[in-house]
XYZ file of C-alpha atoms in Angstrom:
678
model
C 8.056 -8.267 -39.482
C 7.115 -10.203 -42.617
C 3.754 -11.316 -41.305
C 3.320 -7.823 -39.316
C 3.956 -6.133 -42.463
C 1.571 -7.708 -44.693
C -1.216 -8.061 -42.219
C -0.664 -4.082 -41.725
C -1.525 -4.328 -45.422
C -4.420 -6.614 -45.112
C -6.097 -3.493 -43.203
C -5.406 -1.021 -45.004
C -4.550 -2.242 -49.066
C -3.448 2.106 -49.647
C -1.453 2.556 -46.861
C 1.521 0.967 -48.497
C 1.177 3.576 -51.532
C 0.713 7.094 -49.024
C 2.811 10.090 -50.163
C 5.342 10.626 -47.527
C 7.155 13.922 -47.779
C 11.154 14.387 -47.346
C 11.257 17.188 -44.675
C 9.789 16.714 -41.251
C 6.739 17.195 -40.719
C 7.201 18.653 -36.501
C 9.114 21.230 -34.770
C 8.126 24.756 -36.093
C 12.132 24.773 -37.816
C 11.089 22.618 -40.272
C 7.763 24.169 -42.575
C 7.810 23.530 -45.829
C 8.560 20.710 -48.233
C 10.297 19.072 -52.162
C 8.417 19.955 -54.614
C 5.664 17.689 -55.207
C 5.451 16.685 -52.024
C 2.435 17.258 -49.672
C 2.253 17.517 -46.117
C 1.149 13.762 -44.736
C -2.987 13.783 -43.128
C -3.870 12.393 -39.991
C -6.248 9.546 -41.661
C -2.376 9.026 -43.691
C -0.932 8.409 -40.650
C -3.642 7.224 -39.310
C -3.248 3.958 -41.399
C 0.332 3.734 -41.462
C 0.327 2.555 -37.868
C -2.499 1.483 -37.299
C -1.353 -2.315 -37.175
C 0.770 -1.237 -33.752
C -1.485 1.849 -31.972
C -5.002 0.065 -32.380
C -4.426 -3.681 -32.972
C -7.858 -5.668 -33.746
C -7.690 -7.965 -30.862
C -7.626 -4.462 -28.740
C -9.896 -2.296 -31.141
C -12.593 -2.020 -33.589
C -11.807 -1.257 -37.509
C -13.605 1.969 -36.446
C -10.327 2.609 -33.455
C -12.414 2.599 -30.533
C -11.068 0.159 -28.053
C -12.224 -2.716 -26.526
C -13.245 -0.445 -23.015
C -14.518 1.717 -24.626
C -17.240 0.701 -26.743
C -21.060 -0.063 -25.267
C -22.148 -3.529 -22.735
C -23.974 -5.225 -25.727
C -20.807 -3.895 -28.672
C -18.422 -4.588 -25.837
C -19.034 -8.345 -25.031
C -20.320 -8.818 -28.943
C -16.373 -7.746 -29.567
C -14.722 -9.020 -26.228
C -16.642 -12.838 -27.530
C -15.296 -12.490 -31.211
C -11.550 -11.560 -30.393
C -11.456 -14.976 -28.347
C -12.915 -17.765 -29.724
C -10.960 -16.347 -33.234
C -8.098 -17.397 -31.096
C -9.511 -20.456 -29.582
C -10.104 -21.675 -32.730
C -6.632 -20.579 -33.879
C -5.578 -22.507 -31.159
C -6.826 -25.660 -31.263
C -6.216 -25.260 -34.706
C -2.601 -24.861 -34.689
C -2.805 -27.082 -31.628
C -4.049 -30.115 -34.614
C -1.559 -29.442 -37.006
C 1.159 -30.115 -34.103
C -0.351 -33.383 -32.736
C -0.089 -34.076 -36.887
C 3.092 -33.188 -37.523
C 4.156 -34.450 -33.848
C 1.855 -36.404 -31.826
C 4.095 -35.721 -28.832
C 4.578 -31.850 -29.559
C 2.222 -30.238 -27.418
C 3.562 -32.143 -24.940
C 6.852 -30.899 -25.435
C 5.803 -27.282 -26.269
C 3.714 -27.521 -22.566
C 7.548 -28.321 -21.169
C 8.747 -25.735 -22.494
C 6.649 -22.576 -21.680
C 5.147 -24.364 -17.869
C 7.410 -27.307 -16.540
C 10.692 -25.112 -17.503
C 9.898 -21.639 -16.282
C 7.739 -23.088 -13.140
C 10.466 -26.008 -12.236
C 11.816 -23.278 -9.465
C 8.162 -22.532 -7.569
C 8.000 -27.016 -8.420
C 10.951 -27.733 -6.647
C 9.669 -25.275 -4.176
C 6.647 -26.501 -3.278
C 7.830 -30.163 -2.781
C 9.868 -29.110 -0.158
C 8.123 -25.837 1.606
C 4.544 -28.586 2.444
C 6.916 -32.530 2.663
C 7.795 -30.219 6.279
C 3.916 -30.095 6.988
C 4.151 -33.958 5.443
C 6.578 -35.674 7.377
C 5.343 -33.488 10.883
C 2.411 -36.667 11.791
C 5.347 -39.600 10.817
C 7.682 -37.035 13.155
C 5.490 -37.111 15.309
C 4.398 -41.438 15.636
C 8.299 -41.880 14.616
C 9.801 -38.930 18.172
C 7.011 -38.020 20.192
C 9.766 -37.550 23.215
C 10.188 -34.002 20.305
C 7.305 -33.695 18.430
C 4.562 -34.965 21.828
C 5.476 -34.606 24.972
C 9.046 -32.491 24.004
C 11.038 -34.637 26.848
C 14.278 -34.891 24.437
C 14.110 -31.811 22.872
C 13.121 -27.971 23.199
C 9.670 -26.833 22.347
C 11.290 -23.933 21.538
C 13.363 -25.512 18.559
C 10.718 -27.930 17.543
C 8.047 -24.954 16.709
C 11.357 -23.294 15.414
C 11.122 -26.252 12.955
C 7.918 -23.449 10.884
C 9.429 -20.303 11.977
C 12.921 -20.406 10.831
C 11.500 -21.493 8.010
C 8.695 -18.686 7.231
C 11.120 -16.229 8.346
C 14.144 -17.244 6.000
C 10.830 -17.297 3.056
C 11.091 -14.216 4.144
C 14.621 -12.991 3.605
C 14.555 -14.345 0.390
C 11.520 -12.487 -0.636
C 12.442 -8.949 -0.227
C 16.212 -9.756 -0.732
C 16.427 -11.160 -4.073
C 13.188 -8.764 -4.909
C 15.875 -6.558 -4.512
C 19.126 -8.302 -6.248
C 16.581 -8.713 -9.269
C 16.030 -5.298 -10.229
C 19.959 -4.785 -9.055
C 22.049 -6.948 -10.560
C 19.459 -8.642 -12.775
C 16.772 -11.136 -13.064
C 19.225 -13.611 -14.802
C 21.898 -13.672 -11.287
C 18.484 -13.916 -9.258
C 17.683 -17.351 -10.734
C 20.631 -18.318 -11.079
C 21.403 -17.935 -7.540
C 18.384 -19.304 -6.162
C 18.692 -22.455 -7.459
C 22.211 -22.747 -6.511
C 20.850 -21.443 -2.532
C 18.036 -24.354 -3.416
C 20.198 -27.283 -3.760
C 23.358 -26.399 -1.082
C 19.925 -25.865 1.125
C 18.638 -29.510 0.020
C 22.126 -30.942 0.676
C 22.201 -29.625 4.034
C 18.697 -30.878 5.029
C 19.267 -34.573 3.764
C 22.557 -34.367 5.581
C 21.496 -32.431 8.525
C 22.134 -34.869 12.432
C 23.351 -34.219 16.034
C 24.750 -35.723 19.174
C 21.085 -36.154 20.288
C 17.615 -35.908 19.207
C 17.530 -32.208 20.272
C 20.638 -31.953 17.932
C 19.275 -32.940 14.910
C 15.683 -30.811 14.775
C 18.541 -27.523 15.804
C 20.236 -28.537 12.373
C 17.469 -29.969 10.697
C 15.948 -26.011 11.415
C 18.527 -24.138 10.273
C 18.965 -25.751 7.351
C 15.845 -25.368 6.293
C 16.045 -21.427 6.863
C 19.693 -21.348 4.542
C 16.583 -22.986 1.867
C 13.851 -20.983 2.216
C 16.057 -17.560 1.973
C 15.922 -19.405 -1.463
C 13.039 -20.589 -2.028
C 11.909 -17.377 -0.197
C 13.789 -15.887 -3.729
C 11.445 -17.391 -6.286
C 8.424 -16.122 -5.885
C 9.312 -12.459 -6.740
C 12.337 -13.780 -9.696
C 10.207 -16.721 -11.222
C 7.147 -14.334 -11.098
C 8.689 -11.221 -13.690
C 11.486 -13.433 -15.455
C 7.809 -15.410 -16.607
C 5.874 -12.110 -17.866
C 9.499 -10.386 -19.532
C 10.488 -12.925 -21.461
C 11.054 -12.809 -25.359
C 7.278 -12.052 -25.822
C 6.906 -8.825 -23.795
C 10.771 -8.327 -23.813
C 10.567 -5.137 -25.273
C 9.400 -6.098 -28.311
C 6.367 -4.283 -29.952
C 3.720 -5.471 -28.383
C 2.600 -8.102 -28.704
C -1.108 -10.729 -29.386
C 0.219 -13.201 -27.140
C 1.132 -10.520 -24.894
C -2.026 -8.601 -24.336
C -4.307 -12.188 -24.426
C -2.199 -14.595 -22.324
C -0.051 -12.682 -20.224
C -1.399 -14.006 -17.275
C -1.383 -17.692 -18.494
C 1.930 -18.286 -18.744
C 2.546 -16.657 -15.796
C -0.006 -19.327 -13.856
C 1.251 -22.217 -16.306
C 4.800 -21.540 -14.315
C 2.389 -21.038 -10.776
C 1.080 -23.526 -10.990
C 3.708 -26.038 -10.885
C 4.177 -25.562 -6.939
C 0.757 -27.584 -7.001
C 2.256 -30.314 -9.152
C 5.826 -30.397 -7.029
C 2.902 -30.814 -3.995
C 1.029 -33.662 -5.743
C 5.061 -35.354 -6.465
C 6.134 -35.365 -2.177
C 2.580 -36.635 -1.166
C 2.233 -39.090 -3.649
C 5.937 -40.281 -3.450
C 6.347 -40.331 0.818
C 3.193 -42.295 0.269
C 5.148 -44.845 -1.783
C 7.826 -44.198 0.010
C 6.613 -45.490 3.044
C 4.970 -48.103 1.634
C 8.306 -49.290 0.567
C 10.275 -49.530 3.559
C 7.300 -49.614 6.381
C 7.073 -53.836 4.783
C 3.666 -52.966 2.433
C 1.686 -51.125 5.091
C 1.526 -47.894 6.342
C 0.362 -48.025 9.729
C 2.000 -47.090 13.174
C 3.982 -47.503 14.584
C 6.187 -46.256 12.400
C 10.385 -47.457 13.686
C 13.030 -44.398 13.716
C 15.270 -46.120 11.394
C 11.986 -45.508 8.435
C 11.862 -42.810 8.788
C 14.848 -42.082 8.331
C 15.314 -43.191 5.519
C 11.442 -41.190 4.283
C 12.248 -37.797 5.053
C 16.066 -38.568 3.881
C 15.441 -39.424 0.317
C 12.207 -37.809 0.107
C 14.749 -34.522 -0.069
C 17.841 -35.988 -1.841
C 15.195 -36.442 -4.632
C 14.662 -33.329 -5.528
C 18.169 -32.698 -4.816
C 19.437 -33.771 -8.381
C 16.547 -31.866 -10.008
C 18.117 -28.661 -7.757
C 21.402 -29.189 -9.891
C 19.715 -29.729 -13.047
C 18.213 -25.953 -12.224
C 21.689 -24.588 -11.822
C 22.666 -25.312 -14.940
C 19.742 -24.791 -16.459
C 19.803 -21.246 -15.805
C 22.984 -20.618 -16.272
C 23.985 -21.918 -20.201
C 20.278 -21.732 -21.366
C 18.118 -18.092 -19.934
C 20.858 -16.044 -21.090
C 18.324 -13.400 -21.954
C 16.318 -13.583 -19.097
C 17.446 -10.108 -17.695
C 17.256 -7.954 -21.461
C 13.541 -6.542 -20.936
C 15.554 -4.554 -17.168
C 18.924 -4.526 -18.927
C 16.700 -1.617 -21.382
C 14.582 0.080 -18.865
C 18.257 1.322 -16.869
C 19.985 2.433 -20.463
C 16.649 4.449 -21.190
C 16.613 6.067 -18.096
C 20.227 5.867 -17.664
C 20.412 4.110 -14.350
C 23.129 1.489 -13.732
C 22.161 -0.074 -10.580
C 19.563 -0.032 -8.082
C 17.068 2.316 -9.728
C 16.469 3.946 -6.412
C 14.324 7.147 -8.021
C 11.448 4.266 -9.702
C 11.184 3.091 -5.975
C 10.772 6.431 -4.228
C 8.676 7.665 -7.285
C 6.758 3.953 -7.619
C 5.080 4.366 -3.877
C 4.014 7.690 -4.182
C 1.816 7.103 -7.473
C 1.683 3.000 -7.226
C 0.763 2.931 -3.172
C -2.668 1.981 -2.816
C -1.713 -1.022 -5.093
C 1.343 -1.746 -2.923
C -1.437 -1.722 -0.057
C -3.538 -3.874 -2.570
C -1.248 -6.447 -3.242
C 1.037 -6.951 -0.141
C -2.865 -6.251 1.797
C -4.682 -8.888 -0.035
C -1.594 -11.802 -0.361
C -1.793 -11.386 3.453
C -5.060 -12.108 4.294
C -4.742 -15.181 1.611
C -1.773 -16.816 3.300
C -4.224 -16.760 6.731
C -5.964 -18.639 4.483
C -4.127 -20.936 2.570
C -2.735 -22.118 6.105
C -6.215 -22.140 7.525
C -7.678 -24.543 5.623
C -5.209 -26.979 6.204
C -7.981 -27.167 9.536
C -10.404 -28.858 8.034
C -8.771 -32.107 7.571
C -7.281 -32.982 10.788
C -11.137 -32.396 12.085
C -13.164 -34.486 9.404
C -10.954 -37.323 8.871
C -10.963 -38.164 12.405
C -14.919 -38.212 11.658
C -15.162 -40.645 8.563
C -11.458 -42.831 9.548
C -11.702 -46.144 10.831
C -8.609 -45.770 11.614
C -7.441 -41.358 12.165
C -3.597 -42.353 13.756
C -2.420 -44.445 10.199
C -0.291 -41.252 8.982
C -0.925 -42.704 5.281
C -4.863 -42.092 6.220
C -4.127 -38.245 6.551
C -1.377 -38.250 2.904
C -3.966 -39.761 1.574
C -6.842 -37.527 2.388
C -4.144 -34.573 1.611
C -3.840 -36.091 -1.550
C -7.097 -35.736 -3.011
C -7.355 -32.004 -1.443
C -3.465 -31.597 -3.854
C -5.790 -33.212 -6.546
C -8.508 -30.182 -6.329
C -6.360 -27.741 -5.690
C -4.919 -28.312 -9.409
C -8.145 -27.904 -10.677
C -8.070 -25.019 -9.108
C -4.776 -24.294 -10.645
C -5.664 -25.128 -13.647
C -8.995 -23.437 -14.002
C -6.959 -20.208 -13.277
C -4.680 -19.763 -15.834
C -7.532 -20.612 -18.511
C -10.268 -17.739 -17.507
C -7.099 -15.012 -15.802
C -6.956 -13.710 -18.915
C -10.631 -13.022 -19.925
C -11.632 -9.521 -19.959
C -15.393 -10.917 -18.027
C -14.019 -12.346 -15.884
C -10.157 -11.844 -15.612
C -7.416 -11.037 -12.271
C -10.094 -9.287 -10.462
C -12.853 -10.896 -10.840
C -11.584 -13.864 -9.505
C -9.418 -12.361 -6.652
C -12.879 -10.864 -5.573
C -15.223 -14.003 -6.150
C -12.010 -16.358 -4.910
C -11.670 -14.468 -1.113
C -15.739 -14.362 -0.977
C -15.895 -18.080 -1.573
C -12.937 -18.369 0.568
C -15.005 -16.497 3.297
C -17.903 -18.552 2.865
C -16.484 -21.757 2.598
C -15.189 -20.800 6.314
C -17.936 -19.421 8.435
C -21.011 -21.762 8.104
C -19.210 -24.291 9.756
C -17.620 -20.968 11.795
C -21.425 -20.948 14.054
C -23.224 -25.031 13.335
C -19.178 -25.885 14.423
C -19.684 -29.676 16.013
C -22.944 -30.152 13.819
C -20.627 -30.264 10.896
C -18.130 -32.680 12.455
C -20.733 -34.491 13.524
C -21.564 -38.002 11.480
C -24.630 -36.111 10.273
C -22.775 -33.611 9.096
C -19.249 -34.785 8.083
C -20.421 -34.987 4.137
C -20.773 -30.763 3.812
C -17.706 -30.826 5.855
C -15.948 -32.047 3.407
C -17.076 -30.951 0.346
C -16.521 -27.074 1.920
C -12.790 -28.204 2.524
C -12.037 -29.167 -1.199
C -14.385 -25.673 -2.695
C -12.373 -23.846 0.153
C -8.785 -25.611 -1.282
C -10.259 -25.523 -5.427
C -11.609 -21.608 -4.756
C -7.921 -20.838 -3.271
C -5.811 -21.572 -6.245
C -9.251 -20.564 -9.329
C -8.868 -17.303 -7.161
C -6.310 -15.197 -4.522
C -3.046 -17.653 -4.862
C -3.265 -17.094 -8.778
C -4.024 -13.445 -8.495
C -1.534 -12.600 -6.521
C 1.002 -14.082 -7.490
C 1.125 -12.559 -10.608
C -0.127 -9.162 -10.131
C 2.546 -8.494 -7.685
C 4.676 -7.979 -10.290
C 2.318 -6.876 -13.085
C 1.555 -3.792 -12.062
C 4.539 -2.615 -11.480
C 6.456 -1.231 -13.657
C 10.141 -3.534 -14.584
C 12.702 -1.247 -12.351
C 11.466 -2.493 -8.771
C 9.003 -4.592 -10.259
C 10.989 -7.885 -8.200
C 11.254 -5.790 -5.962
C 7.476 -5.420 -5.433
C 6.726 -8.348 -6.068
C 8.741 -9.377 -2.607
C 8.026 -6.728 -1.508
C 4.051 -7.942 -1.015
C 5.467 -12.001 -0.463
C 7.299 -11.179 2.291
C 3.550 -9.266 3.671
C 2.419 -12.608 2.371
C 4.152 -15.094 3.872
C 3.873 -12.916 8.146
C 0.691 -14.313 7.396
C 1.373 -17.900 7.390
C 3.638 -17.060 10.202
C 0.855 -15.322 12.333
C -1.197 -18.110 11.597
C 0.679 -20.800 13.014
C 1.666 -18.730 15.998
C -1.703 -18.153 16.442
C -3.386 -21.290 15.734
C -0.744 -21.934 18.450
C -3.180 -19.781 21.509
C -6.179 -20.302 20.571
C -8.887 -23.762 19.676
C -9.768 -24.893 17.142
C -13.669 -23.592 16.857
C -11.741 -19.683 17.931
C -9.702 -20.535 14.729
C -13.091 -20.906 12.689
C -14.648 -17.930 14.032
C -11.225 -15.688 13.419
C -10.936 -16.982 9.948
C -13.104 -16.484 7.639
C -12.899 -12.773 8.153
C -8.830 -12.192 6.340
C -11.507 -13.163 3.002
C -14.108 -10.744 4.108
C -10.546 -8.239 4.147
C -9.172 -9.737 0.855
C -12.358 -8.695 -0.993
C -12.762 -5.207 -0.153
C -9.123 -4.719 -0.412
C -9.159 -6.278 -3.966
C -12.267 -4.246 -4.396
C -10.361 -0.785 -3.502
C -6.928 -0.879 -4.384
C -5.937 -3.298 -6.772
C -6.130 -2.163 -10.591
C -7.622 -4.692 -13.037
C -4.813 -4.942 -16.188
C -6.567 -7.863 -17.788
C -6.224 -7.172 -21.519
C -3.263 -3.762 -21.308
C -0.681 -4.541 -22.564
C 2.735 -4.440 -20.597
C 3.887 -2.995 -22.817
C 1.909 0.625 -22.707
C 2.139 0.531 -18.607
C 6.095 0.824 -19.621
C 5.237 3.672 -21.408
C 3.100 5.667 -18.894
C 5.850 4.673 -16.541
C 8.327 6.684 -18.743
C 5.891 9.470 -18.155
C 5.865 9.597 -14.532
C 9.808 9.051 -14.333
C 10.231 12.256 -16.353
C 7.723 13.675 -13.852
C 5.495 14.424 -17.332
C 2.125 12.183 -15.459
C -0.262 14.222 -16.053
C 0.772 14.641 -20.234
C -0.043 10.794 -20.371
C -4.034 10.272 -22.327
C -3.526 6.165 -22.578
C -5.359 2.838 -22.041
C -2.902 2.691 -18.675
C -5.324 5.159 -17.437
C -8.588 3.834 -18.777
C -10.870 3.396 -15.917
C -11.169 -0.137 -17.281
C -7.633 -0.656 -16.022
C -7.242 1.449 -12.797
C -8.368 0.590 -9.102
C -11.280 2.455 -7.443
C -8.761 4.525 -5.350
C -7.282 5.779 -8.558
C -10.832 6.653 -9.528
C -11.823 8.800 -6.525
C -8.310 10.085 -6.730
C -8.437 11.594 -10.503
C -6.070 9.194 -11.836
C -7.941 8.643 -15.154
C -9.248 12.047 -16.059
C -6.422 12.602 -18.524
C -7.461 9.196 -20.957
C -7.554 11.077 -24.313
C -7.218 8.161 -27.771
C -7.246 11.253 -29.316
C -4.260 13.238 -27.335
C -2.119 9.821 -27.242
C -2.869 8.506 -31.079
C -0.613 11.953 -31.580
C 1.910 11.136 -28.483
C 2.292 7.690 -29.079
C 3.578 8.321 -32.911
C 5.854 10.486 -31.891
C 7.457 8.239 -28.919
C 7.798 5.450 -31.190
C 9.845 8.010 -33.730
C 11.962 9.018 -30.562
C 12.510 5.769 -29.848
C 13.200 4.204 -33.154
C 15.755 6.994 -33.650
C 17.216 6.162 -30.674
C 18.249 2.479 -31.899
C 19.086 4.261 -35.395
C 21.323 6.368 -33.180
C 22.016 3.373 -31.147
C 23.420 1.603 -34.142
C 25.403 3.524 -36.367
C 27.377 3.485 -33.188
C 28.412 0.087 -33.016
C 28.668 0.753 -36.986
C 31.536 2.239 -35.516
C 31.930 0.038 -32.976
C 31.248 2.467 -29.833
C 27.667 0.347 -28.925
C 27.914 -3.129 -28.545
C 24.980 -5.783 -30.085
C 23.671 -6.770 -27.501
C 22.051 -3.101 -27.045
C 20.257 -3.164 -29.951
C 16.583 -4.223 -29.591
C 15.647 -5.707 -33.053
C 12.114 -4.141 -33.226
C 10.290 -5.475 -36.080
C 8.841 -1.889 -37.624
C 6.661 -2.357 -41.129
C 8.790 -0.989 -44.239
C 6.123 2.502 -44.514
C 6.557 3.209 -40.208
C 10.399 3.281 -41.305
C 9.825 5.377 -44.098
C 8.388 7.646 -42.728
C 10.169 8.300 -40.145
C 13.255 8.507 -41.920
C 11.500 11.229 -44.216
C 9.930 12.908 -41.110
C 12.650 13.329 -38.023
C 14.482 15.743 -37.353
C 18.599 14.840 -38.696
C 20.035 16.478 -35.322
C 17.024 14.357 -32.796
C 18.128 11.167 -35.270
C 22.121 12.022 -34.594
C 20.863 11.876 -30.721
C 22.023 16.235 -30.375
C 20.186 18.918 -28.624
C 17.986 21.325 -30.466
C 17.939 24.533 -31.330
C 16.495 27.786 -32.049
C 17.297 30.740 -33.868
C 18.828 32.057 -30.907
C 20.587 29.568 -28.691
C 17.352 28.398 -26.698
C 16.844 25.146 -26.584
C 14.173 23.291 -28.363
C 11.710 20.603 -26.368
C 12.044 17.023 -28.147
C 9.580 15.922 -30.358
C 7.903 13.724 -27.640
C 7.901 17.029 -25.176
C 6.652 19.303 -27.579
C 4.025 16.603 -28.473
C 3.186 17.106 -24.343
C 2.942 20.514 -24.118
C 0.181 20.401 -27.268
C -2.136 18.325 -25.185
C -1.804 19.430 -22.552
C -2.981 23.369 -24.848
C -5.924 21.799 -26.052
C -6.677 20.355 -22.322
């Protein structure tokens, strides 16, 4: 609070000297002030609240929002803010390294590795299934080859059951995360993944077909936990201490996307570690030679060890989430308390489908298109390896090329985390460019397939393969994970994310089924159009939330939830932060910075009054300490509220006029005044 207060006084040196009246300044029932006091003026009021209503990373000193500036001024303002923030972070890193050279590593571990540990383990196991398939094909041709020893349907079920388990987990845990809480979802997912890994490691049967059946159902169980990681990790990363009910912070506005994508990119590290470990195990257990033939005993040791090792890390994750993340559900609890909801907020779900249907189409539809591409990328690998390799039948050869591809993908993940909060690139542009580049990388070889799979064109084919991997991560794969939760309100955020991810995995399921029935040339004719469709869905239906405060979106939701959406005038409906579809429907027509300033102050007043009431109840033993959010209000703001707030509002009572009729709340009154002004 001291830092915020110093910041406020630095920008408003006279704020501490503003005369504050003793009576409430709003409401028709109070129209006089004690002798010697004067009503507060709008300029003085603006000075008191400017550090809250007009933070300097979003507004000019004159109070103009960055997106309202002319293009040249906008570029200058945004670059100034971003350059200053970059210098500030570099200086902070320098101080950390001076004090302790390894402190940046520990910071990264706390802020990226731990939040994304579940996704890292998920990436490790999920992609190991595909990595192990060529090894199984070589060692068990009676199952993965001619299928004389195993049922072909159960071999296919290894992939299908895994994907279906993920889809079920995404929807179910999304609902659980909004119903019971984020913390419960985090613990439950880690526990399910741990048990699932034990099941996979110990899977066995009286014959090969029995083993395959046990293996497939173990993957289904594990997949349920994996699926739950998507909505629960995204929402908890977004709603941690930075944005969880606190006064809007600079960190949230400038780095929220980076915070979430740094957790998500652990999926790439999981893939990398899995592939590197499999290569090492093959070299160690296959007598230093990665070439076929591969013995059954060697294969069994390799795949069981590859699953047993992450089981240890998953067990530690269960402990960490159970004992080290006690406040993961804090923002959800605050949102439910505000709306007097104890279970699942069905009303919020209904309203979200009505108001944010276009957004749901964008997040689910683009994720579907992306997953077709994500799996379609694997088409390139077998083709160019067969041409450029002297030993294409070696599992080690395929694994080595895949390791290189994962490294390229990781570069895309990290570049996405750097640019995803850039106001001139950000979420929407990144996703559109990523989809466009993937479309181009697939459409070129589609119509000249023979040339690009020949020795003359294989180098260009290889380059397109790596570029498609890079732009998939530096584009839709990273963005879909972020925006699927970010563009929806807290009460149904995990549900919306889980549903979008489930529809996305339906794209993966479509790819895995479709590719079994069409030849490689036809695959290249089909896949590119999903990239084009994803780009168009992004352009039409996805809003750009880059730089938009998460708490401002929650404020808009409060108006929608109370049936007063037309009374909201803030930046959450600024055209910059709306989709083309929403702008066409007229959602942003009520944007009005001046009216919004008045309402924002009254919103804060009611929030402050509610917290004061809770404090008094806590002192009387009627409320628990956990119910209290420790807001960092400056002394000027608290003093202003104390001396201008109706005592009945502070007590939580209903206000009535002289005839006994109930008066509107301060917020409702501000809304009706704003509507009259319109």
